[in-house]
């Protein structure tokens, strides 16, 4: 699942049925929160007359992807601090309903992002008809329930995206509009062009991944289109360090792992806290590099690792937590389900001359118990759980609770109010007869996603 604040598909669909507010109401938002016992909603009201225009389409997209962008950054941080408090109270309420009494954890002040504009290092753009009817409009989706149509809107005015990403998307749209092959909105519609993913690092190196639907098209056609787009880029002097072609038979491209290098380097590299990380087309890396440095610095302050500790890095992605934590501990073990991300983590360890990290491919819920059995002689086992916004399988929580060696756990969440994440947090603390519960000591918010209503929360558990 993908959202504008996580590193996946950003094609949010905006419901613009309600006619009304031209500004985000900061005060009324929190009045409504006080009236509710559930975790706050991420639903955004947008202005609409029922008819899209050149201006209102961009405003509708802005309201969805960057709803706080017209608010001073200090107020954005205040809102997110209050949201953190609301999450804390909701967790206490759920534990009370589960007949588990807890004291409220300490909520630390939110840490700001060093960069608030053009901070995203990965963006995904897809095709749909624009408001002018052009079937090859590239961007993000908005919907109008009055006529049940979905339109595509260019991302050119979104301030959280790098201009270089927008420029590549615009060039790709121009190329596809000249192509005889149709755009694909669904994997069974007979279209070919689906979209493009753009990644970049702080130095400005760029990776572009063209996503296409190969169903019904020969290898010869696909190879010809790859060559034509590469030639087109060179003819207009667009500098891309790594160009990939990604044929995907599924609506969700993440189900396919075929990435064909068309031109340039296989990887780009990012510097994070003095370490060099290798990035592949489909590997996970935090969306805001400079804010990620803040996040991990705060994490290691809270978890208080020592040279006798073993760090268990769950949902490890490209191994960021393990690589950064390796200097503080005896050893690290990372578990990640994406094979290429595991390969990137291993290579990153080699590049940085790190020898105390081991990375295991597999779903955490499938391999964690075995890994914990192998670590049974460890004297100080600290775990960091950093899942996607949907949280983790209950088996992961059970395995952590049932292991007597894990007495320190950091749960890092980019969407703490999702139902599964909230359930994970409750199940770590709730009393039961099978295992000893954790105590939630503190919550630390870090703003990874300026101009959105979301931030990262670090939940520190002890027992």
Short mmCIF file of C-alpha atoms in Angstrom, two decimals:
data_model
loop_
_atom_site.label_atom_id
_atom_site.label_comp_id
_atom_site.label_asym_id
_atom_site.label_seq_id
_atom_site.Cartn_x
_atom_site.Cartn_y
_atom_site.Cartn_z
CA UNK A 1 0.00 0.00 0.00
CA UNK A 2 1.27 3.42 -0.86
CA UNK A 3 0.79 6.95 0.36
CA UNK A 4 2.37 10.36 0.01
CA UNK A 5 4.22 9.94 3.27
CA UNK A 6 5.65 6.42 2.69
CA UNK A 7 8.03 5.13 0.03
CA UNK A 8 5.48 3.64 -2.37
CA UNK A 9 2.66 4.63 -4.83
CA UNK A 10 1.50 8.22 -4.33
CA UNK A 11 -1.66 8.05 -6.44
CA UNK A 12 -4.13 9.15 -3.79
CA UNK A 13 -7.70 9.53 -4.91
CA UNK A 14 -9.28 12.71 -3.61
CA UNK A 15 -12.99 12.87 -2.92
CA UNK A 16 -14.04 16.40 -3.89
CA UNK A 17 -17.76 16.00 -3.37
CA UNK A 18 -18.08 18.53 -0.56
CA UNK A 19 -18.28 22.14 -1.65
CA UNK A 20 -16.51 24.30 0.96
CA UNK A 21 -13.34 25.26 2.55
CA UNK A 22 -10.52 26.94 0.70
CA UNK A 23 -8.17 26.70 3.68
CA UNK A 24 -7.25 23.95 6.08
CA UNK A 25 -8.91 24.76 9.40
CA UNK A 26 -6.28 24.20 12.04
CA UNK A 27 -8.47 25.05 15.04
CA UNK A 28 -11.58 23.21 13.86
CA UNK A 29 -9.51 20.13 13.10
CA UNK A 30 -8.52 19.78 16.72
CA UNK A 31 -11.99 20.64 18.00
CA UNK A 32 -13.25 17.64 16.05
CA UNK A 33 -10.46 15.45 17.40
CA UNK A 34 -11.42 16.30 20.97
CA UNK A 35 -14.95 15.11 20.25
CA UNK A 36 -13.80 11.70 19.04
CA UNK A 37 -12.48 8.73 20.97
CA UNK A 38 -10.96 7.04 17.92
CA UNK A 39 -7.62 7.84 16.37
CA UNK A 40 -7.72 10.88 14.11
CA UNK A 41 -8.74 10.51 10.51
CA UNK A 42 -6.50 11.45 7.61
CA UNK A 43 -9.45 12.52 5.48
CA UNK A 44 -9.00 15.94 3.92
CA UNK A 45 -11.78 18.29 2.89
CA UNK A 46 -11.18 20.09 -0.37
CA UNK A 47 -12.87 22.87 -2.26
CA UNK A 48 -14.95 21.99 -5.29
CA UNK A 49 -17.60 23.40 -7.54
CA UNK A 50 -18.12 19.99 -9.14
CA UNK A 51 -16.12 21.09 -12.20
CA UNK A 52 -12.35 20.86 -12.54
CA UNK A 53 -10.41 23.78 -13.94
CA UNK A 54 -6.68 24.27 -14.48
CA UNK A 55 -6.43 25.85 -11.03
CA UNK A 56 -8.84 23.70 -8.99
CA UNK A 57 -7.28 20.42 -10.17
CA UNK A 58 -3.91 21.44 -8.68
CA UNK A 59 -5.57 22.62 -5.48
CA UNK A 60 -7.39 19.32 -5.13
CA UNK A 61 -4.14 17.40 -5.55
CA UNK A 62 -2.40 19.71 -3.10
CA UNK A 63 -5.14 19.10 -0.53
CA UNK A 64 -4.54 15.37 -0.81
CA UNK A 65 -0.77 15.06 -1.00
CA UNK A 66 0.43 18.15 0.92
CA UNK A 67 -2.60 19.35 2.93
CA UNK A 68 -0.51 21.46 5.34
CA UNK A 69 1.65 23.20 2.74
CA UNK A 70 -0.04 26.60 3.22
CA UNK A 71 0.50 26.45 6.97
CA UNK A 72 3.68 27.83 8.60
CA UNK A 73 6.04 24.99 9.43
CA UNK A 74 5.97 25.76 13.16
CA UNK A 75 2.21 25.20 13.16
CA UNK A 76 2.65 21.96 11.22
CA UNK A 77 4.96 20.72 13.97
CA UNK A 78 2.52 21.80 16.67
CA UNK A 79 -0.29 19.90 14.94
CA UNK A 80 1.83 16.75 14.70
CA UNK A 81 2.82 17.06 18.36
CA UNK A 82 -0.86 17.17 19.27
CA UNK A 83 -1.54 14.20 16.99
CA UNK A 84 1.16 12.26 18.86
CA UNK A 85 -0.62 13.01 22.14
CA UNK A 86 -3.88 11.82 20.60
CA UNK A 87 -2.29 8.53 19.52
CA UNK A 88 -0.94 8.10 23.06
CA UNK A 89 -4.38 8.63 24.59
CA UNK A 90 -6.00 6.29 22.10
CA UNK A 91 -3.51 3.57 23.01
CA UNK A 92 -4.28 4.06 26.70
CA UNK A 93 -8.01 3.85 25.96
CA UNK A 94 -7.60 0.58 24.09
CA UNK A 95 -5.50 -0.91 26.85
CA UNK A 96 -8.09 0.19 29.40
CA UNK A 97 -10.75 -1.64 27.36
CA UNK A 98 -8.45 -4.69 27.39
CA UNK A 99 -8.33 -4.43 31.19
CA UNK A 100 -4.64 -3.43 31.19
CA UNK A 101 -3.89 -0.29 33.15
CA UNK A 102 -0.82 1.72 32.15
CA UNK A 103 0.69 5.04 33.01
CA UNK A 104 0.95 7.45 30.12
CA UNK A 105 4.40 7.27 28.51
CA UNK A 106 6.61 10.31 28.22
CA UNK A 107 5.96 12.12 24.93
CA UNK A 108 9.08 13.92 23.73
CA UNK A 109 8.96 17.13 21.68
CA UNK A 110 8.85 16.57 17.94
CA UNK A 111 12.09 16.87 15.94
CA UNK A 112 11.80 18.89 12.77
CA UNK A 113 13.00 17.96 9.31
CA UNK A 114 16.18 19.77 8.22
CA UNK A 115 14.64 20.09 4.75
CA UNK A 116 10.95 20.91 4.28
CA UNK A 117 10.68 21.43 0.49
CA UNK A 118 11.71 19.11 -2.35
CA UNK A 119 12.80 16.45 0.13
CA UNK A 120 11.35 13.31 -1.48
CA UNK A 121 13.99 10.98 -2.93
CA UNK A 122 11.47 8.69 -4.67
CA UNK A 123 8.28 9.46 -6.60
CA UNK A 124 5.96 7.34 -8.74
CA UNK A 125 3.87 8.82 -11.56
CA UNK A 126 1.11 7.00 -13.46
CA UNK A 127 -1.16 7.59 -16.46
CA UNK A 128 -4.84 8.46 -16.58
CA UNK A 129 -6.92 10.91 -18.65
CA UNK A 130 -6.42 14.55 -17.71
CA UNK A 131 -9.20 17.09 -17.33
CA UNK A 132 -8.63 18.00 -20.99
CA UNK A 133 -9.40 14.39 -21.97
CA UNK A 134 -5.85 13.49 -22.99
CA UNK A 135 -5.54 9.75 -22.18
CA UNK A 136 -1.79 10.07 -21.67
CA UNK A 137 -1.67 12.49 -18.74
CA UNK A 138 1.01 11.58 -16.19
CA UNK A 139 0.79 12.40 -12.50
CA UNK A 140 -1.53 11.57 -9.59
CA UNK A 141 -5.21 10.83 -9.42
CA UNK A 142 -8.16 12.91 -8.23
CA UNK A 143 -11.80 11.90 -8.47
CA UNK A 144 -15.06 13.79 -8.80
CA UNK A 145 -18.08 11.84 -7.44
CA UNK A 146 -20.50 14.18 -9.23
CA UNK A 147 -19.61 12.51 -12.51
CA UNK A 148 -17.74 9.46 -11.14
CA UNK A 149 -14.69 10.26 -13.23
CA UNK A 150 -11.08 9.88 -12.17
CA UNK A 151 -8.65 12.41 -13.58
CA UNK A 152 -4.88 12.60 -13.62
CA UNK A 153 -3.23 15.79 -12.44
CA UNK A 154 0.39 16.82 -13.00
CA UNK A 155 2.56 16.98 -9.89
CA UNK A 156 4.39 20.10 -11.09
CA UNK A 157 3.03 22.28 -8.26
CA UNK A 158 3.67 19.90 -5.34
CA UNK A 159 6.36 21.46 -3.17
CA UNK A 160 7.53 18.28 -1.43
CA UNK A 161 8.85 16.82 -4.70
CA UNK A 162 12.19 17.59 -6.33
CA UNK A 163 12.08 19.63 -9.50
CA UNK A 164 14.34 17.07 -11.18
CA UNK A 165 11.72 14.35 -10.57
CA UNK A 166 8.98 16.53 -12.02
CA UNK A 167 11.12 17.36 -15.06
CA UNK A 168 11.74 13.69 -15.83
CA UNK A 169 8.01 12.96 -15.48
CA UNK A 170 7.21 15.79 -17.87
CA UNK A 171 9.75 14.51 -20.42
CA UNK A 172 8.35 10.98 -20.15
CA UNK A 173 4.80 12.24 -20.66
CA UNK A 174 5.88 14.11 -23.81
CA UNK A 175 7.57 10.96 -25.14
CA UNK A 176 4.58 8.70 -24.46
CA UNK A 177 2.19 11.17 -26.08
CA UNK A 178 4.17 10.77 -29.29
CA UNK A 179 4.20 6.97 -28.99
CA UNK A 180 1.71 4.88 -30.99
CA UNK A 181 1.27 2.54 -28.03
CA UNK A 182 -1.62 3.33 -25.64
CA UNK A 183 -1.38 4.06 -21.93
CA UNK A 184 -2.38 1.31 -19.49
CA UNK A 185 -4.67 2.03 -16.53
CA UNK A 186 -5.27 -1.63 -15.66
CA UNK A 187 -3.24 -4.75 -16.31
CA UNK A 188 -6.02 -6.23 -18.49
CA UNK A 189 -6.90 -3.16 -20.59
CA UNK A 190 -4.49 -3.80 -23.47
CA UNK A 191 -2.47 -0.63 -22.85
CA UNK A 192 1.31 -0.52 -22.62
CA UNK A 193 2.64 2.58 -20.81
CA UNK A 194 1.87 2.53 -17.09
CA UNK A 195 4.14 5.15 -15.58
CA UNK A 196 7.59 6.02 -14.31
CA UNK A 197 9.38 5.90 -10.94
CA UNK A 198 12.14 8.42 -10.24
CA UNK A 199 14.71 8.04 -7.47
CA UNK A 200 17.59 10.35 -6.59
CA UNK A 201 20.21 11.04 -3.93
CA UNK A 202 21.42 14.18 -2.20
CA UNK A 203 24.15 14.67 -4.82
CA UNK A 204 21.55 14.79 -7.58
CA UNK A 205 22.18 11.39 -9.19
CA UNK A 206 18.94 10.10 -10.68
CA UNK A 207 17.45 6.67 -11.39
CA UNK A 208 14.38 6.33 -13.62
CA UNK A 209 12.30 3.14 -13.88
CA UNK A 210 9.83 2.99 -16.76
CA UNK A 211 6.89 0.75 -15.85
CA UNK A 212 5.01 -0.95 -18.69
CA UNK A 213 2.34 -3.61 -19.13
CA UNK A 214 3.91 -6.34 -21.32
CA UNK A 215 0.67 -8.31 -21.75
CA UNK A 216 0.12 -8.79 -25.50
CA UNK A 217 3.38 -7.13 -26.56
CA UNK A 218 6.40 -8.94 -28.00
CA UNK A 219 9.92 -8.67 -26.64
CA UNK A 220 10.88 -6.94 -29.88
CA UNK A 221 8.33 -4.18 -29.28
CA UNK A 222 9.43 -3.72 -25.68
CA UNK A 223 13.10 -3.58 -26.61
CA UNK A 224 12.38 -1.06 -29.35
CA UNK A 225 10.48 1.21 -26.95
CA UNK A 226 13.27 1.01 -24.39
CA UNK A 227 15.78 2.06 -27.02
CA UNK A 228 13.58 4.85 -28.35
CA UNK A 229 13.07 6.41 -24.90
CA UNK A 230 16.77 6.19 -24.11
CA UNK A 231 17.60 7.89 -27.40
CA UNK A 232 14.96 10.54 -26.70
CA UNK A 233 16.53 11.35 -23.32
CA UNK A 234 19.95 11.74 -24.87
CA UNK A 235 18.61 13.92 -27.70
CA UNK A 236 17.35 16.50 -25.20
CA UNK A 237 20.34 16.16 -22.83
CA UNK A 238 18.43 14.76 -19.82
CA UNK A 239 21.04 13.46 -17.39
CA UNK A 240 19.95 10.17 -15.79
CA UNK A 241 22.61 8.00 -14.16
CA UNK A 242 20.51 4.81 -14.20
CA UNK A 243 17.65 3.94 -16.58
CA UNK A 244 15.57 0.80 -16.02
CA UNK A 245 12.61 -0.82 -17.76
CA UNK A 246 10.15 -2.67 -15.53
CA UNK A 247 7.63 -4.95 -17.29
CA UNK A 248 4.79 -5.64 -14.84
CA UNK A 249 1.86 -7.99 -15.39
CA UNK A 250 0.11 -6.85 -12.23
CA UNK A 251 -1.78 -3.74 -11.23
CA UNK A 252 0.66 -3.45 -8.35
CA UNK A 253 4.14 -3.40 -9.87
CA UNK A 254 5.70 -4.51 -6.58
CA UNK A 255 4.50 -8.05 -7.34
CA UNK A 256 7.02 -8.24 -10.20
CA UNK A 257 10.77 -8.25 -9.65
CA UNK A 258 12.02 -7.92 -13.23
CA UNK A 259 14.08 -4.78 -13.70
CA UNK A 260 15.97 -4.47 -16.98
CA UNK A 261 18.92 -2.06 -17.02
CA UNK A 262 18.60 -0.04 -20.24
CA UNK A 263 21.49 2.38 -19.76
CA UNK A 264 23.87 3.71 -17.13
CA UNK A 265 24.82 2.37 -13.71
CA UNK A 266 23.04 -0.49 -11.94
CA UNK A 267 22.79 1.44 -8.69
CA UNK A 268 22.85 4.89 -7.19
CA UNK A 269 24.38 5.55 -3.78
CA UNK A 270 23.30 7.74 -0.88
CA UNK A 271 25.34 9.12 2.00
CA UNK A 272 23.61 8.87 5.36
CA UNK A 273 25.36 9.70 8.64
CA UNK A 274 28.81 9.17 7.05
CA UNK A 275 27.85 5.77 5.63
CA UNK A 276 27.41 4.99 1.94
CA UNK A 277 24.25 3.06 0.99
CA UNK A 278 23.58 1.21 -2.27
CA UNK A 279 20.11 1.75 -3.72
CA UNK A 280 18.44 -0.59 -6.25
CA UNK A 281 15.24 0.05 -8.25
CA UNK A 282 12.94 -1.71 -5.78
CA UNK A 283 14.79 -1.43 -2.47
CA UNK A 284 13.38 0.57 0.44
CA UNK A 285 15.10 3.71 1.64
CA UNK A 286 13.64 6.42 3.87
CA UNK A 287 11.89 9.01 1.70
CA UNK A 288 13.55 12.05 3.34
CA UNK A 289 17.29 11.43 3.68
CA UNK A 290 18.17 14.36 5.95
CA UNK A 291 15.21 13.71 8.24
CA UNK A 292 16.18 10.03 8.32
CA UNK A 293 19.49 11.05 9.90
CA UNK A 294 17.51 12.82 12.62
CA UNK A 295 15.23 9.80 13.06
CA UNK A 296 18.07 7.32 13.52
CA UNK A 297 20.04 9.63 15.80
CA UNK A 298 17.00 9.91 18.06
CA UNK A 299 16.43 6.16 17.86
CA UNK A 300 19.92 5.29 19.06
CA UNK A 301 19.73 7.85 21.85
CA UNK A 302 16.59 6.18 23.16
CA UNK A 303 17.57 2.53 22.73
CA UNK A 304 20.88 2.98 24.61
CA UNK A 305 22.96 0.29 22.91
CA UNK A 306 26.27 -0.99 24.32
CA UNK A 307 29.24 -2.93 22.96
CA UNK A 308 27.79 -6.10 24.51
CA UNK A 309 24.42 -5.67 22.78
CA UNK A 310 23.10 -7.62 19.82
CA UNK A 311 20.82 -5.53 17.62
CA UNK A 312 17.89 -7.33 15.99
CA UNK A 313 16.76 -5.27 12.99
CA UNK A 314 13.28 -6.37 11.89
CA UNK A 315 11.91 -5.26 8.49
CA UNK A 316 15.45 -4.07 7.82
CA UNK A 317 15.05 -2.85 4.23
CA UNK A 318 18.47 -1.87 2.88
CA UNK A 319 19.92 -2.40 6.35
CA UNK A 320 19.95 1.22 7.50
CA UNK A 321 19.35 0.53 11.21
CA UNK A 322 21.93 -2.28 11.26
CA UNK A 323 24.58 -0.33 9.35
CA UNK A 324 24.19 2.78 11.50
CA UNK A 325 23.89 0.75 14.71
CA UNK A 326 26.88 -1.48 13.96
CA UNK A 327 29.28 1.01 15.54
CA UNK A 328 27.45 0.83 18.88
CA UNK A 329 26.95 -2.95 19.32
CA UNK A 330 28.66 -6.31 19.26
CA UNK A 331 26.64 -7.56 16.29
CA UNK A 332 23.52 -6.92 14.19
CA UNK A 333 21.03 -9.26 12.53
CA UNK A 334 18.62 -7.86 9.95
CA UNK A 335 15.55 -9.63 8.54
CA UNK A 336 13.93 -8.43 5.30
CA UNK A 337 11.53 -10.05 2.80
CA UNK A 338 12.73 -8.23 -0.36
CA UNK A 339 15.68 -10.13 -1.82
CA UNK A 340 17.24 -7.16 -3.59
CA UNK A 341 17.08 -5.06 -0.42
CA UNK A 342 18.97 -7.82 1.43
CA UNK A 343 21.59 -7.87 -1.33
CA UNK A 344 21.88 -4.09 -1.08
CA UNK A 345 22.32 -4.32 2.69
CA UNK A 346 25.09 -6.92 2.36
CA UNK A 347 26.88 -4.87 -0.28
CA UNK A 348 26.51 -1.70 1.79
CA UNK A 349 28.17 -3.48 4.72
CA UNK A 350 31.09 -4.43 2.46
CA UNK A 351 31.41 -0.91 1.04
CA UNK A 352 31.62 0.52 4.56
CA UNK A 353 33.97 -2.21 5.81
CA UNK A 354 31.43 -3.44 8.36
CA UNK A 355 31.87 -7.05 9.50
CA UNK A 356 29.45 -7.42 12.42
CA UNK A 357 26.17 -7.38 10.42
CA UNK A 358 24.28 -10.35 9.06
CA UNK A 359 21.21 -10.01 6.82
CA UNK A 360 18.58 -12.72 6.33
CA UNK A 361 16.02 -12.87 3.54
CA UNK A 362 12.50 -13.87 4.56
CA UNK A 363 9.23 -12.67 6.03
CA UNK A 364 9.78 -11.70 9.64
CA UNK A 365 6.84 -13.79 10.83
CA UNK A 366 8.30 -16.86 9.11
CA UNK A 367 11.96 -16.70 10.19
CA UNK A 368 12.01 -14.71 13.44
CA UNK A 369 11.49 -17.67 15.77
CA UNK A 370 14.41 -19.56 14.23
CA UNK A 371 16.66 -16.50 14.42
CA UNK A 372 15.75 -15.95 18.06
CA UNK A 373 16.55 -19.60 18.82
CA UNK A 374 20.01 -19.10 17.31
CA UNK A 375 20.52 -16.00 19.45
CA UNK A 376 19.56 -17.81 22.67
CA UNK A 377 23.02 -17.32 24.22
CA UNK A 378 22.99 -13.55 23.69
CA UNK A 379 23.23 -11.62 26.95
CA UNK A 380 21.73 -8.31 25.76
CA UNK A 381 19.30 -8.47 22.83
CA UNK A 382 17.74 -5.20 21.63
CA UNK A 383 15.16 -5.16 18.85
CA UNK A 384 14.09 -2.47 16.39
CA UNK A 385 10.86 -3.11 14.52
CA UNK A 386 10.37 -0.77 11.57
CA UNK A 387 7.50 -2.10 9.43
CA UNK A 388 5.52 -0.43 6.68
CA UNK A 389 2.47 1.61 7.58
CA UNK A 390 0.31 -1.51 7.82
CA UNK A 391 2.22 -2.89 10.81
CA UNK A 392 3.32 -6.52 11.22
CA UNK A 393 1.77 -9.98 11.48
CA UNK A 394 0.63 -11.01 15.01
CA UNK A 395 3.18 -13.86 14.86
CA UNK A 396 5.96 -11.27 15.01
CA UNK A 397 4.54 -9.69 18.15
CA UNK A 398 4.06 -13.12 19.73
CA UNK A 399 7.63 -14.17 18.94
CA UNK A 400 9.01 -10.96 20.47
CA UNK A 401 6.90 -11.29 23.61
CA UNK A 402 7.73 -14.96 24.03
CA UNK A 403 11.49 -14.38 23.86
CA UNK A 404 12.81 -13.72 27.35
CA UNK A 405 16.03 -12.11 26.07
CA UNK A 406 14.34 -9.12 24.41
CA UNK A 407 13.85 -6.52 27.10
CA UNK A 408 14.29 -3.42 24.91
CA UNK A 409 12.19 -2.83 21.81
CA UNK A 410 11.83 0.22 19.57
CA UNK A 411 8.78 0.17 17.29
CA UNK A 412 9.16 2.78 14.53
CA UNK A 413 5.93 3.63 12.72
CA UNK A 414 5.11 6.03 9.89
CA UNK A 415 1.37 5.52 10.47
CA UNK A 416 0.75 4.78 14.11
CA UNK A 417 -3.02 5.16 13.81
CA UNK A 418 -3.46 2.36 11.29
CA UNK A 419 -5.61 -0.46 12.74
CA UNK A 420 -2.91 -3.14 12.55
CA UNK A 421 -0.18 -0.89 13.96
CA UNK A 422 -2.40 0.10 16.88
CA UNK A 423 -3.19 -3.58 17.45
CA UNK A 424 0.55 -4.38 17.43
CA UNK A 425 1.21 -1.72 20.06
CA UNK A 426 -1.61 -2.92 22.28
CA UNK A 427 -0.52 -6.57 22.03
CA UNK A 428 2.98 -5.71 23.17
CA UNK A 429 1.67 -4.18 26.40
CA UNK A 430 -1.55 -6.04 27.22
CA UNK A 431 -1.53 -8.49 30.10
CA UNK A 432 -1.85 -12.20 29.36
CA UNK A 433 -0.81 -15.46 31.01
CA UNK A 434 1.42 -16.66 28.16
CA UNK A 435 4.24 -14.10 28.23
CA UNK A 436 5.59 -11.11 30.12
CA UNK A 437 4.31 -7.82 28.68
CA UNK A 438 6.36 -4.77 27.76
CA UNK A 439 5.91 -1.31 29.26
CA UNK A 440 5.66 1.64 26.90
CA UNK A 441 8.11 4.15 28.35
CA UNK A 442 8.19 6.91 25.78
CA UNK A 443 7.13 8.17 22.35
CA UNK A 444 9.35 10.32 20.17
CA UNK A 445 7.89 12.05 17.06
CA UNK A 446 10.14 12.96 14.13
CA UNK A 447 8.80 14.90 11.16
CA UNK A 448 9.79 12.85 8.14
CA UNK A 449 7.05 14.24 5.91
CA UNK A 450 6.72 18.07 5.98
CA UNK A 451 3.48 19.52 4.53
CA UNK A 452 1.62 16.25 5.16
CA UNK A 453 -0.35 15.30 8.29
CA UNK A 454 2.02 12.45 9.12
CA UNK A 455 5.23 11.90 11.02
CA UNK A 456 7.35 9.02 12.27
CA UNK A 457 6.81 7.88 15.85
CA UNK A 458 9.39 5.92 17.83
CA UNK A 459 7.69 3.85 20.55
CA UNK A 460 10.18 2.72 23.22
CA UNK A 461 9.21 -0.44 25.10
CA UNK A 462 10.99 -1.95 28.11
CA UNK A 463 10.41 -4.88 30.42
#
